[in-house]
Amino acid sequence: MSGMRVFWMVAVVSIGMLVLTGCGSEQTELTNDLSEYWPTEGWRTSTPEEQGVDSEILVAMLDAIQSGGEAYNIDSLTIIRNGYIVFDTTFYPFHANSTHNIASCTKSVISSLVGIAIEQGYIESVQQPVLDLFPERTAANLTPAKQSMTLENLLMMASGLLCRDSYLYTWRGLYEITQTEDWVQYVLDLPMEEEPGTRFEYCNSASFLLSAIIQETTGMNALDYAIKNLFTPLGISDVEWPSNPQGISIGWGELNMTPQDMAKFGYLYLKKGVWDGKQVIPSDWVETSTRKHISTNTLEDGYGYQWWVDDSGIYMALGYAGQYIVVLPEQEMVVVFTSDLKPNNFFIPRSLLDDFIIPSAMSDTVLPANPDSVEKLQAMMQEVAGQP
C-alpha cells in the first residue's frame, strides 16, 4: 500500500439508519441464491450473521465512529454481501434515499459507458487515436505524440497531456476549462507533457473527453446514454448529472445518486456485468477495466480504466471528500461510502474497510445467530440517525 494512505481512528457522531431483518437461525449455507432475486426494485436485507458477517465487529466500528470526534463526517455506509444488505447506515444530516454527489466515482461510470459503446459498435476499440474520434476538429500543439494518444491512454490516466487540473494543482486546469467557450477544443489543444502511456498523471479533463467521445460517437450525451443502457436495466432512476454549456455531461464528476444505487453499480461489476440474466456491460470489459494497467504511486497501488486497483484484488471508484464504491470479489461484497471529509481525512473510509469491514466477513457459511449484537447494532443506528 502507498505510504500516502492515512489511517485514522477518530469519528464524529453522525447519523445512521440500519436495515437489518432476521431470517431464522437454522441455515447452514449462506442466503446467496439469487436465481429469483435481483435488487432492481430494491435490495433485500439480512442479518450480518446469516451472510457470514460478524455483527459484533460492526458494533465495534460504530463505537469507534461515535466516540472518535469531528474528524469523521461520513454521510452513509452501505455493505452488501451475497446480494443482501447486511448494513445500511446514514449519518445526520444526510437522510436515507437522498442522492449524493459521488464526485470522481463518476469516472468509473464513464468507463462502463465506453465499454458498452465499444460493444455496440460505436467505438472500434481502446486503441483508436483520440483525434480520430473527433474528425471535424483540428488540434493545436499537434505533435506525433498527440497524434498517437489513444482512448486507452485517456482511460488509464496516462494521456501525456499537460492537464494540471487535479488537487495537486489546486484544480487550476478545471478553472481554465470552465472559462472557455468550447471545453472539448480546450482539452484537445493542450500541449503534450510526455509520450502517452508512459506515466500516470490524474487528469480530470481526460475524463471529460471520454464523456465527449460518448456523445460524439453515439449521438447521446453520457447521461441519456447511461439512462438507456445502464441505469434503467438496474432500476436506477433518481440521478442527476449536469452538463457543460455545450450539453456534454461532466465526465470527471458531479453525478448524483443514492447510496443504494451506487451499490447496484458496484454489484453489477461484482457480477461481471450481468444483471438479471442480461449482459449489461461486457464481461471482458469488466475484467479489463478493473485490472491494473499502470502504477500510480499515490492513492492505491494501481489504476485500471477509471478504476483504482489494489494489488489484493479489490478495486474501487473513489471520489473527492470520501466517496467510495468498493468491490471485493474474494469476499463477495460491495461497500459504499458517501462523505464530506476534509482532505487529511479522505482515507478514513479505507481505514474502516481494512480495520473492520473486511475482518467482519469471517465465514463463507452462516455464523451462529447473535440477536443481542444485532439488537445493539440497530439501537446504535437509531441513535446516530437521531431516531426516537
mmCIF file of C-alpha atoms in Angstrom:
data_model
loop_
_atom_site.group_PDB
_atom_site.id
_atom_site.type_symbol
_atom_site.label_atom_id
_atom_site.label_comp_id
_atom_site.label_asym_id
_atom_site.label_seq_id
_atom_site.Cartn_x
_atom_site.Cartn_y
_atom_site.Cartn_z
ATOM 1 C CA MET A 1 0.000 0.000 0.000
ATOM 2 C CA SER A 2 1.103 3.539 -0.678
ATOM 3 C CA GLY A 3 2.654 5.374 2.224
ATOM 4 C CA MET A 4 0.349 8.267 1.415
ATOM 5 C CA ARG A 5 -2.646 6.312 2.723
ATOM 6 C CA VAL A 6 -3.597 7.711 6.092
ATOM 7 C CA PHE A 7 -5.358 5.609 8.685
ATOM 8 C CA TRP A 8 -7.377 7.364 11.326
ATOM 9 C CA MET A 9 -9.363 6.027 14.206
ATOM 10 C CA VAL A 10 -11.475 9.023 15.208
ATOM 11 C CA ALA A 11 -15.059 9.757 14.349
ATOM 12 C CA VAL A 12 -17.924 12.161 14.622
ATOM 13 C CA VAL A 13 -21.370 11.445 15.989
ATOM 14 C CA SER A 14 -23.399 11.487 12.829
ATOM 15 C CA ILE A 15 -26.496 9.740 11.829
ATOM 16 C CA GLY A 16 -27.465 6.453 10.689
ATOM 17 C CA MET A 17 -30.122 4.126 9.717
ATOM 18 C CA LEU A 18 -29.601 0.405 9.573
ATOM 19 C CA VAL A 19 -31.784 -2.026 7.705
ATOM 20 C CA LEU A 20 -31.458 -5.468 9.223
ATOM 21 C CA THR A 21 -34.026 -8.215 9.280
ATOM 22 C CA GLY A 22 -33.927 -11.618 10.895
ATOM 23 C CA CYS A 23 -34.261 -14.643 8.673
ATOM 24 C CA GLY A 24 -34.014 -17.519 11.113
ATOM 25 C CA SER A 25 -31.022 -19.308 12.543
ATOM 26 C CA GLU A 26 -31.394 -22.828 11.173
ATOM 27 C CA GLN A 27 -29.471 -22.210 7.955
ATOM 28 C CA THR A 28 -26.091 -23.776 7.385
ATOM 29 C CA GLU A 29 -25.465 -22.242 3.973
ATOM 30 C CA LEU A 30 -25.377 -18.575 3.063
ATOM 31 C CA THR A 31 -28.523 -16.962 1.726
ATOM 32 C CA ASN A 32 -26.986 -16.222 -1.655
ATOM 33 C CA ASP A 33 -29.233 -17.980 -4.173
ATOM 34 C CA LEU A 34 -30.076 -15.041 -6.422
ATOM 35 C CA SER A 35 -31.716 -17.080 -9.181
ATOM 36 C CA GLU A 36 -35.070 -15.467 -8.421
ATOM 37 C CA TYR A 37 -33.812 -12.195 -6.970
ATOM 38 C CA TRP A 38 -32.019 -9.164 -8.310
ATOM 39 C CA PRO A 39 -32.160 -5.815 -6.491
ATOM 40 C CA THR A 40 -33.668 -3.985 -9.469
ATOM 41 C CA GLU A 41 -36.697 -2.915 -7.460
ATOM 42 C CA GLY A 42 -34.800 -2.707 -4.195
ATOM 43 C CA TRP A 43 -32.329 -4.569 -2.025
ATOM 44 C CA ARG A 44 -33.321 -7.409 0.250
ATOM 45 C CA THR A 45 -31.899 -7.395 3.749
ATOM 46 C CA SER A 46 -30.345 -9.961 6.027
ATOM 47 C CA THR A 47 -28.750 -10.126 9.438
ATOM 48 C CA PRO A 48 -24.960 -9.972 9.206
ATOM 49 C CA GLU A 49 -24.541 -13.447 10.679
ATOM 50 C CA GLU A 50 -26.782 -15.029 8.045
ATOM 51 C CA GLN A 51 -24.272 -13.818 5.451
ATOM 52 C CA GLY A 52 -21.198 -14.889 7.396
ATOM 53 C CA VAL A 53 -20.568 -11.392 8.800
ATOM 54 C CA ASP A 54 -19.827 -10.801 12.473
ATOM 55 C CA SER A 55 -22.178 -8.091 13.760
ATOM 56 C CA GLU A 56 -20.012 -7.566 16.861
ATOM 57 C CA ILE A 57 -17.210 -6.221 14.666
ATOM 58 C CA LEU A 58 -19.689 -3.834 13.043
ATOM 59 C CA VAL A 59 -20.761 -2.704 16.509
ATOM 60 C CA ALA A 60 -17.116 -2.028 17.321
ATOM 61 C CA MET A 61 -16.796 0.008 14.130
ATOM 62 C CA LEU A 62 -19.765 2.169 15.020
ATOM 63 C CA ASP A 63 -18.476 2.585 18.530
ATOM 64 C CA ALA A 64 -15.183 3.878 17.115
ATOM 65 C CA ILE A 65 -17.073 6.286 14.869
ATOM 66 C CA GLN A 66 -19.285 7.581 17.664
ATOM 67 C CA SER A 67 -16.512 8.040 20.164
ATOM 68 C CA GLY A 68 -13.865 9.495 17.866
ATOM 69 C CA GLY A 69 -14.606 13.164 17.398
ATOM 70 C CA GLU A 70 -15.190 15.505 14.475
ATOM 71 C CA ALA A 71 -12.689 14.009 12.045
ATOM 72 C CA TYR A 72 -15.375 11.678 10.704
ATOM 73 C CA ASN A 73 -18.021 13.330 8.609
ATOM 74 C CA ILE A 74 -19.417 10.276 6.849
ATOM 75 C CA ASP A 75 -22.864 10.620 5.275
ATOM 76 C CA SER A 76 -23.672 6.971 4.600
ATOM 77 C CA LEU A 77 -22.265 3.474 4.723
ATOM 78 C CA THR A 78 -23.810 0.526 2.900
ATOM 79 C CA ILE A 79 -22.481 -3.043 2.986
ATOM 80 C CA ILE A 80 -23.712 -5.711 0.576
ATOM 81 C CA ARG A 81 -22.773 -9.351 0.955
ATOM 82 C CA ASN A 82 -24.014 -12.117 -1.323
ATOM 83 C CA GLY A 83 -26.521 -9.687 -2.809
ATOM 84 C CA TYR A 84 -28.120 -8.713 0.501
ATOM 85 C CA ILE A 85 -27.854 -5.570 2.567
ATOM 86 C CA VAL A 86 -26.321 -6.542 5.879
ATOM 87 C CA PHE A 87 -25.639 -2.982 6.985
ATOM 88 C CA ASP A 88 -27.102 0.279 5.708
ATOM 89 C CA THR A 89 -26.432 3.445 7.605
ATOM 90 C CA THR A 90 -26.984 7.154 7.023
ATOM 91 C CA PHE A 91 -25.434 9.860 9.153
ATOM 92 C CA TYR A 92 -27.125 13.116 10.129
ATOM 93 C CA PRO A 93 -27.927 15.390 8.376
ATOM 94 C CA PHE A 94 -27.862 13.059 5.363
ATOM 95 C CA HIS A 95 -31.092 11.089 5.020
ATOM 96 C CA ALA A 96 -31.984 7.718 3.592
ATOM 97 C CA ASN A 97 -32.957 7.764 -0.097
ATOM 98 C CA SER A 98 -31.278 11.149 -0.650
ATOM 99 C CA THR A 99 -28.920 11.477 -3.595
ATOM 100 C CA HIS A 100 -25.287 12.362 -3.051
ATOM 101 C CA ASN A 101 -22.676 13.911 -5.298
ATOM 102 C CA ILE A 102 -20.406 10.942 -5.954
ATOM 103 C CA ALA A 103 -17.594 13.178 -7.268
ATOM 104 C CA SER A 104 -14.920 11.223 -9.144
ATOM 105 C CA CYS A 105 -16.733 7.908 -8.712
ATOM 106 C CA THR A 106 -18.423 9.324 -11.820
ATOM 107 C CA LYS A 107 -15.301 8.368 -13.757
ATOM 108 C CA SER A 108 -15.961 4.667 -13.238
ATOM 109 C CA VAL A 109 -19.475 5.143 -14.642
ATOM 110 C CA ILE A 110 -17.978 6.852 -17.698
ATOM 111 C CA SER A 111 -15.649 3.873 -18.102
ATOM 112 C CA SER A 112 -18.601 1.488 -18.136
ATOM 113 C CA LEU A 113 -20.269 3.563 -20.858
ATOM 114 C CA VAL A 114 -17.140 3.382 -23.002
ATOM 115 C CA GLY A 115 -17.209 -0.405 -22.687
ATOM 116 C CA ILE A 116 -20.862 -0.518 -23.689
ATOM 117 C CA ALA A 117 -20.246 1.810 -26.656
ATOM 118 C CA ILE A 118 -17.444 -0.435 -27.892
ATOM 119 C CA GLU A 119 -19.696 -3.500 -27.577
ATOM 120 C CA GLN A 120 -22.435 -1.712 -29.518
ATOM 121 C CA GLY A 121 -20.043 -0.768 -32.310
ATOM 122 C CA TYR A 122 -19.990 2.990 -31.795
ATOM 123 C CA ILE A 123 -16.286 2.876 -30.925
ATOM 124 C CA GLU A 124 -13.864 0.480 -32.627
ATOM 125 C CA SER A 125 -11.506 -0.234 -29.728
ATOM 126 C CA VAL A 126 -9.464 1.365 -26.982
ATOM 127 C CA GLN A 127 -6.598 1.592 -29.459
ATOM 128 C CA GLN A 128 -8.357 4.221 -31.555
ATOM 129 C CA PRO A 129 -6.425 7.503 -31.654
ATOM 130 C CA VAL A 130 -8.307 10.177 -29.744
ATOM 131 C CA LEU A 131 -8.048 12.730 -32.537
ATOM 132 C CA ASP A 132 -9.671 10.267 -34.958
ATOM 133 C CA LEU A 133 -12.737 10.261 -32.719
ATOM 134 C CA PHE A 134 -13.174 13.987 -33.423
ATOM 135 C CA PRO A 135 -12.793 14.006 -37.205
ATOM 136 C CA GLU A 136 -14.198 17.513 -37.645
ATOM 137 C CA ARG A 137 -11.760 19.133 -35.226
ATOM 138 C CA THR A 138 -8.167 20.274 -35.590
ATOM 139 C CA ALA A 139 -5.976 20.252 -32.505
ATOM 140 C CA ALA A 140 -3.377 22.867 -31.658
ATOM 141 C CA ASN A 141 0.082 21.930 -30.378
ATOM 142 C CA LEU A 142 -0.052 18.977 -32.734
ATOM 143 C CA THR A 143 2.852 16.554 -32.365
ATOM 144 C CA PRO A 144 3.409 12.891 -33.204
ATOM 145 C CA ALA A 145 2.859 12.154 -29.516
ATOM 146 C CA LYS A 146 -0.560 13.788 -29.553
ATOM 147 C CA GLN A 147 -1.450 12.012 -32.779
ATOM 148 C CA SER A 148 -0.578 8.678 -31.135
ATOM 149 C CA MET A 149 -2.654 9.319 -27.990
ATOM 150 C CA THR A 150 -5.323 6.598 -27.758
ATOM 151 C CA LEU A 151 -8.609 6.115 -25.992
ATOM 152 C CA GLU A 152 -6.823 3.666 -23.690
ATOM 153 C CA ASN A 153 -4.361 6.371 -22.688
ATOM 154 C CA LEU A 154 -7.273 8.529 -21.535
ATOM 155 C CA LEU A 155 -8.886 5.649 -19.659
ATOM 156 C CA MET A 156 -5.726 4.780 -17.708
ATOM 157 C CA MET A 157 -4.846 8.407 -16.869
ATOM 158 C CA ALA A 158 -1.712 8.361 -18.972
ATOM 159 C CA SER A 159 -2.718 10.762 -21.734
ATOM 160 C CA GLY A 160 0.553 12.683 -21.735
ATOM 161 C CA LEU A 161 -1.439 15.937 -21.819
ATOM 162 C CA LEU A 162 -0.350 18.857 -19.676
ATOM 163 C CA CYS A 163 -3.611 18.945 -17.699
ATOM 164 C CA ARG A 164 -2.688 20.415 -14.311
ATOM 165 C CA ASP A 165 -6.312 20.078 -13.171
ATOM 166 C CA SER A 166 -6.192 17.802 -10.106
ATOM 167 C CA TYR A 167 -5.984 18.680 -6.426
ATOM 168 C CA LEU A 168 -2.191 18.602 -6.779
ATOM 169 C CA TYR A 169 -2.505 21.803 -8.794
ATOM 170 C CA THR A 170 -5.415 23.278 -6.806
ATOM 171 C CA TRP A 171 -7.711 22.459 -9.750
ATOM 172 C CA ARG A 172 -6.157 25.184 -11.915
ATOM 173 C CA GLY A 173 -6.881 23.369 -15.166
ATOM 174 C CA LEU A 174 -10.551 22.873 -14.240
ATOM 175 C CA TYR A 175 -10.926 26.595 -13.669
ATOM 176 C CA GLU A 176 -9.362 27.250 -17.065
ATOM 177 C CA ILE A 177 -11.575 24.776 -18.923
ATOM 178 C CA THR A 178 -14.754 26.240 -17.426
ATOM 179 C CA GLN A 179 -13.758 29.691 -18.639
ATOM 180 C CA THR A 180 -13.611 28.604 -22.274
ATOM 181 C CA GLU A 181 -16.438 28.519 -24.808
ATOM 182 C CA ASP A 182 -15.504 25.070 -26.109
ATOM 183 C CA TRP A 183 -14.318 22.607 -23.467
ATOM 184 C CA VAL A 184 -13.535 19.836 -25.943
ATOM 185 C CA GLN A 185 -11.328 22.098 -28.011
ATOM 186 C CA TYR A 186 -9.568 23.296 -24.882
ATOM 187 C CA VAL A 187 -8.581 19.727 -23.962
ATOM 188 C CA LEU A 188 -7.577 18.759 -27.486
ATOM 189 C CA ASP A 189 -5.407 21.885 -27.702
ATOM 190 C CA LEU A 190 -3.483 21.199 -24.502
ATOM 191 C CA PRO A 191 0.245 20.751 -25.060
ATOM 192 C CA MET A 192 1.803 17.347 -24.537
ATOM 193 C CA GLU A 193 3.987 16.870 -21.480
ATOM 194 C CA GLU A 194 5.273 13.400 -22.360
ATOM 195 C CA GLU A 195 4.642 10.358 -24.517
ATOM 196 C CA PRO A 196 1.177 8.874 -23.966
ATOM 197 C CA GLY A 197 1.097 5.759 -21.819
ATOM 198 C CA THR A 198 4.379 6.383 -20.043
ATOM 199 C CA ARG A 199 3.250 7.782 -16.676
ATOM 200 C CA PHE A 200 0.123 8.018 -14.530
ATOM 201 C CA GLU A 201 -0.995 11.634 -14.178
ATOM 202 C CA TYR A 202 -4.504 12.197 -12.858
ATOM 203 C CA CYS A 203 -6.332 14.342 -15.406
ATOM 204 C CA ASN A 204 -9.956 15.346 -14.933
ATOM 205 C CA SER A 205 -10.015 16.814 -18.429
ATOM 206 C CA ALA A 206 -9.237 13.374 -19.865
ATOM 207 C CA SER A 207 -12.385 12.028 -18.190
ATOM 208 C CA PHE A 208 -14.381 14.913 -19.614
ATOM 209 C CA LEU A 209 -13.027 13.994 -23.035
ATOM 210 C CA LEU A 210 -14.305 10.433 -22.508
ATOM 211 C CA SER A 211 -17.782 11.863 -21.972
ATOM 212 C CA ALA A 212 -17.415 13.951 -25.109
ATOM 213 C CA ILE A 213 -16.374 10.820 -27.018
ATOM 214 C CA ILE A 214 -19.534 9.045 -25.852
ATOM 215 C CA GLN A 215 -21.581 11.942 -27.200
ATOM 216 C CA GLU A 216 -19.583 12.285 -30.414
ATOM 217 C CA THR A 217 -19.898 8.595 -31.299
ATOM 218 C CA THR A 218 -23.383 7.689 -30.035
ATOM 219 C CA GLY A 219 -25.209 10.968 -30.629
ATOM 220 C CA MET A 220 -26.391 10.959 -26.998
ATOM 221 C CA ASN A 221 -24.821 12.684 -24.043
ATOM 222 C CA ALA A 222 -23.461 10.419 -21.328
ATOM 223 C CA LEU A 223 -26.484 10.856 -19.058
ATOM 224 C CA ASP A 224 -29.005 9.885 -21.739
ATOM 225 C CA TYR A 225 -26.802 7.023 -22.901
ATOM 226 C CA ALA A 226 -26.458 5.793 -19.321
ATOM 227 C CA ILE A 227 -30.201 6.001 -18.684
ATOM 228 C CA LYS A 228 -30.876 3.842 -21.731
ATOM 229 C CA ASN A 229 -28.080 1.307 -21.401
ATOM 230 C CA LEU A 230 -27.041 1.238 -17.748
ATOM 231 C CA PHE A 231 -29.321 2.906 -15.230
ATOM 232 C CA THR A 232 -32.693 1.647 -16.490
ATOM 233 C CA PRO A 233 -31.689 -2.043 -16.562
ATOM 234 C CA LEU A 234 -30.512 -1.689 -12.938
ATOM 235 C CA GLY A 235 -33.678 0.077 -11.807
ATOM 236 C CA ILE A 236 -31.832 3.351 -11.194
ATOM 237 C CA SER A 237 -33.963 6.419 -11.873
ATOM 238 C CA ASP A 238 -33.105 9.021 -9.227
ATOM 239 C CA VAL A 239 -29.999 10.538 -10.818
ATOM 240 C CA GLU A 240 -28.739 13.999 -11.640
ATOM 241 C CA TRP A 241 -25.769 14.642 -13.890
ATOM 242 C CA PRO A 242 -25.168 18.210 -15.063
ATOM 243 C CA SER A 243 -23.786 19.088 -18.459
ATOM 244 C CA ASN A 244 -21.423 21.816 -19.560
ATOM 245 C CA PRO A 245 -22.718 24.762 -21.643
ATOM 246 C CA GLN A 246 -22.350 22.644 -24.800
ATOM 247 C CA GLY A 247 -24.602 19.920 -23.366
ATOM 248 C CA ILE A 248 -21.831 17.405 -22.632
ATOM 249 C CA SER A 249 -22.161 15.540 -19.319
ATOM 250 C CA ILE A 250 -19.431 16.451 -16.834
ATOM 251 C CA GLY A 251 -17.318 13.355 -17.238
ATOM 252 C CA TRP A 252 -14.986 13.876 -14.302
ATOM 253 C CA GLY A 253 -17.703 14.143 -11.631
ATOM 254 C CA GLU A 254 -20.938 15.760 -10.482
ATOM 255 C CA LEU A 255 -23.098 12.643 -10.901
ATOM 256 C CA ASN A 256 -25.640 12.406 -8.064
ATOM 257 C CA MET A 257 -27.040 9.025 -6.981
ATOM 258 C CA THR A 258 -28.420 7.379 -3.861
ATOM 259 C CA PRO A 259 -26.002 5.179 -1.919
ATOM 260 C CA GLN A 260 -28.096 2.084 -2.607
ATOM 261 C CA ASP A 261 -27.969 2.824 -6.341
ATOM 262 C CA MET A 262 -24.205 3.276 -6.087
ATOM 263 C CA ALA A 263 -24.191 -0.205 -4.569
ATOM 264 C CA LYS A 264 -26.145 -1.515 -7.567
ATOM 265 C CA PHE A 265 -23.428 -0.220 -9.865
ATOM 266 C CA GLY A 266 -20.756 -1.928 -7.784
ATOM 267 C CA TYR A 267 -22.795 -5.125 -7.654
ATOM 268 C CA LEU A 268 -23.093 -5.135 -11.447
ATOM 269 C CA TYR A 269 -19.297 -5.226 -11.600
ATOM 270 C CA LEU A 270 -19.105 -7.884 -8.905
ATOM 271 C CA LYS A 271 -21.386 -9.996 -11.126
ATOM 272 C CA LYS A 272 -19.125 -9.423 -14.157
ATOM 273 C CA GLY A 273 -21.561 -7.094 -15.907
ATOM 274 C CA VAL A 274 -24.588 -9.392 -15.699
ATOM 275 C CA TRP A 275 -27.897 -8.155 -14.293
ATOM 276 C CA ASP A 276 -30.956 -10.369 -14.081
ATOM 277 C CA GLY A 277 -29.839 -12.533 -16.975
ATOM 278 C CA LYS A 278 -28.759 -9.646 -19.198
ATOM 279 C CA GLN A 279 -25.166 -8.765 -20.032
ATOM 280 C CA VAL A 280 -25.349 -5.028 -19.346
ATOM 281 C CA ILE A 281 -21.593 -4.455 -19.527
ATOM 282 C CA PRO A 282 -19.400 -6.886 -21.485
ATOM 283 C CA SER A 283 -17.708 -9.290 -19.068
ATOM 284 C CA ASP A 284 -14.336 -8.810 -20.728
ATOM 285 C CA TRP A 285 -14.666 -5.048 -20.219
ATOM 286 C CA VAL A 286 -15.376 -5.562 -16.515
ATOM 287 C CA GLU A 287 -12.251 -7.710 -16.235
ATOM 288 C CA THR A 288 -10.043 -5.432 -18.316
ATOM 289 C CA SER A 289 -11.167 -2.138 -16.844
ATOM 290 C CA THR A 290 -10.641 -3.290 -13.243
ATOM 291 C CA ARG A 291 -7.194 -4.756 -13.879
ATOM 292 C CA LYS A 292 -4.050 -2.783 -13.091
ATOM 293 C CA HIS A 293 -2.730 -1.098 -16.229
ATOM 294 C CA ILE A 294 -0.351 1.378 -14.651
ATOM 295 C CA SER A 295 1.260 2.048 -11.279
ATOM 296 C CA THR A 296 0.149 5.232 -9.581
ATOM 297 C CA ASN A 297 2.422 5.792 -6.565
ATOM 298 C CA THR A 298 -0.482 7.632 -4.988
ATOM 299 C CA LEU A 299 -3.916 6.705 -3.573
ATOM 300 C CA GLU A 300 -3.883 2.993 -4.480
ATOM 301 C CA ASP A 301 -1.427 0.510 -5.938
ATOM 302 C CA GLY A 302 -2.569 0.916 -9.495
ATOM 303 C CA TYR A 303 -5.136 2.186 -11.947
ATOM 304 C CA GLY A 304 -7.283 0.383 -14.492
ATOM 305 C CA TYR A 305 -9.713 2.140 -16.804
ATOM 306 C CA GLN A 306 -11.036 4.870 -14.482
ATOM 307 C CA TRP A 307 -10.957 2.435 -11.553
ATOM 308 C CA TRP A 308 -8.431 2.373 -8.704
ATOM 309 C CA VAL A 309 -6.947 -1.101 -8.285
ATOM 310 C CA ASP A 310 -5.479 -2.710 -5.183
ATOM 311 C CA ASP A 311 -2.884 -5.479 -5.527
ATOM 312 C CA SER A 312 -5.045 -7.592 -3.184
ATOM 313 C CA GLY A 313 -7.740 -7.878 -5.868
ATOM 314 C CA ILE A 314 -10.002 -5.141 -4.519
ATOM 315 C CA TYR A 315 -10.971 -2.369 -6.932
ATOM 316 C CA MET A 316 -12.827 0.831 -6.256
ATOM 317 C CA ALA A 317 -14.291 4.035 -7.567
ATOM 318 C CA LEU A 318 -13.006 6.929 -5.465
ATOM 319 C CA GLY A 319 -14.290 10.477 -5.218
ATOM 320 C CA TYR A 320 -13.249 13.707 -3.542
ATOM 321 C CA ALA A 321 -14.191 14.119 0.140
ATOM 322 C CA GLY A 322 -14.555 10.388 0.718
ATOM 323 C CA GLN A 323 -16.893 8.862 -1.872
ATOM 324 C CA TYR A 324 -16.210 5.148 -2.333
ATOM 325 C CA ILE A 325 -17.689 2.272 -4.328
ATOM 326 C CA VAL A 326 -15.568 -0.719 -3.308
ATOM 327 C CA VAL A 327 -15.852 -4.127 -4.965
ATOM 328 C CA LEU A 328 -14.348 -7.054 -3.055
ATOM 329 C CA PRO A 329 -14.643 -10.184 -5.237
ATOM 330 C CA GLU A 330 -12.999 -12.527 -2.747
ATOM 331 C CA GLN A 331 -15.451 -11.529 -0.017
ATOM 332 C CA GLU A 332 -18.443 -11.313 -2.393
ATOM 333 C CA MET A 333 -19.025 -7.818 -1.059
ATOM 334 C CA VAL A 334 -19.756 -4.286 -2.238
ATOM 335 C CA VAL A 335 -19.167 -1.402 0.151
ATOM 336 C CA VAL A 336 -20.334 2.173 -0.445
ATOM 337 C CA PHE A 337 -19.356 5.286 1.474
ATOM 338 C CA THR A 338 -20.575 8.808 0.888
ATOM 339 C CA SER A 339 -18.879 11.506 2.908
ATOM 340 C CA ASP A 340 -17.990 15.137 3.374
ATOM 341 C CA LEU A 341 -14.488 14.667 4.730
ATOM 342 C CA LYS A 342 -11.695 17.192 4.936
ATOM 343 C CA PRO A 343 -8.646 16.437 2.773
ATOM 344 C CA ASN A 344 -6.496 14.983 5.555
ATOM 345 C CA ASN A 345 -9.327 12.583 6.437
ATOM 346 C CA PHE A 346 -10.203 11.328 2.936
ATOM 347 C CA PHE A 347 -8.887 7.857 3.704
ATOM 348 C CA ILE A 348 -10.961 7.235 6.814
ATOM 349 C CA PRO A 349 -13.348 5.011 4.789
ATOM 350 C CA ARG A 350 -10.390 2.914 3.664
ATOM 351 C CA SER A 351 -9.319 2.582 7.294
ATOM 352 C CA LEU A 352 -12.801 1.399 8.265
ATOM 353 C CA LEU A 353 -12.767 -1.050 5.376
ATOM 354 C CA ASP A 354 -9.432 -2.577 6.370
ATOM 355 C CA ASP A 355 -9.858 -2.489 10.139
ATOM 356 C CA PHE A 356 -13.482 -3.545 10.494
ATOM 357 C CA ILE A 357 -15.465 -4.373 7.366
ATOM 358 C CA ILE A 358 -13.154 -6.904 5.736
ATOM 359 C CA PRO A 359 -12.412 -8.649 9.050
ATOM 360 C CA SER A 360 -16.157 -8.826 9.747
ATOM 361 C CA ALA A 361 -16.648 -11.121 6.726
ATOM 362 C CA MET A 362 -15.446 -14.065 8.759
ATOM 363 C CA SER A 363 -17.110 -17.010 7.101
ATOM 364 C CA ASP A 364 -18.355 -18.452 3.825
ATOM 365 C CA THR A 365 -21.120 -20.138 5.810
ATOM 366 C CA VAL A 366 -23.766 -18.850 8.175
ATOM 367 C CA LEU A 367 -22.492 -17.777 11.572
ATOM 368 C CA PRO A 368 -24.414 -18.590 14.747
ATOM 369 C CA ALA A 369 -27.231 -16.130 15.323
ATOM 370 C CA ASN A 370 -26.337 -13.250 17.609
ATOM 371 C CA PRO A 371 -29.624 -11.437 18.344
ATOM 372 C CA ASP A 372 -28.180 -9.380 21.205
ATOM 373 C CA SER A 373 -25.456 -7.957 18.988
ATOM 374 C CA VAL A 374 -27.880 -7.293 16.138
ATOM 375 C CA GLU A 375 -30.241 -5.532 18.518
ATOM 376 C CA LYS A 376 -27.384 -3.385 19.814
ATOM 377 C CA LEU A 377 -26.359 -2.562 16.258
ATOM 378 C CA GLN A 378 -29.904 -1.479 15.399
ATOM 379 C CA ALA A 379 -30.122 0.668 18.519
ATOM 380 C CA MET A 380 -26.840 2.370 17.699
ATOM 381 C CA MET A 381 -28.081 3.092 14.205
ATOM 382 C CA GLN A 382 -31.240 4.651 15.540
ATOM 383 C CA GLU A 383 -29.184 6.743 17.903
ATOM 384 C CA VAL A 384 -26.809 8.139 15.296
ATOM 385 C CA ALA A 385 -29.777 8.700 12.975
ATOM 386 C CA GLY A 386 -31.476 10.805 15.605
ATOM 387 C CA GLN A 387 -34.485 8.488 15.594
ATOM 388 C CA PRO A 388 -36.671 8.182 18.702
#
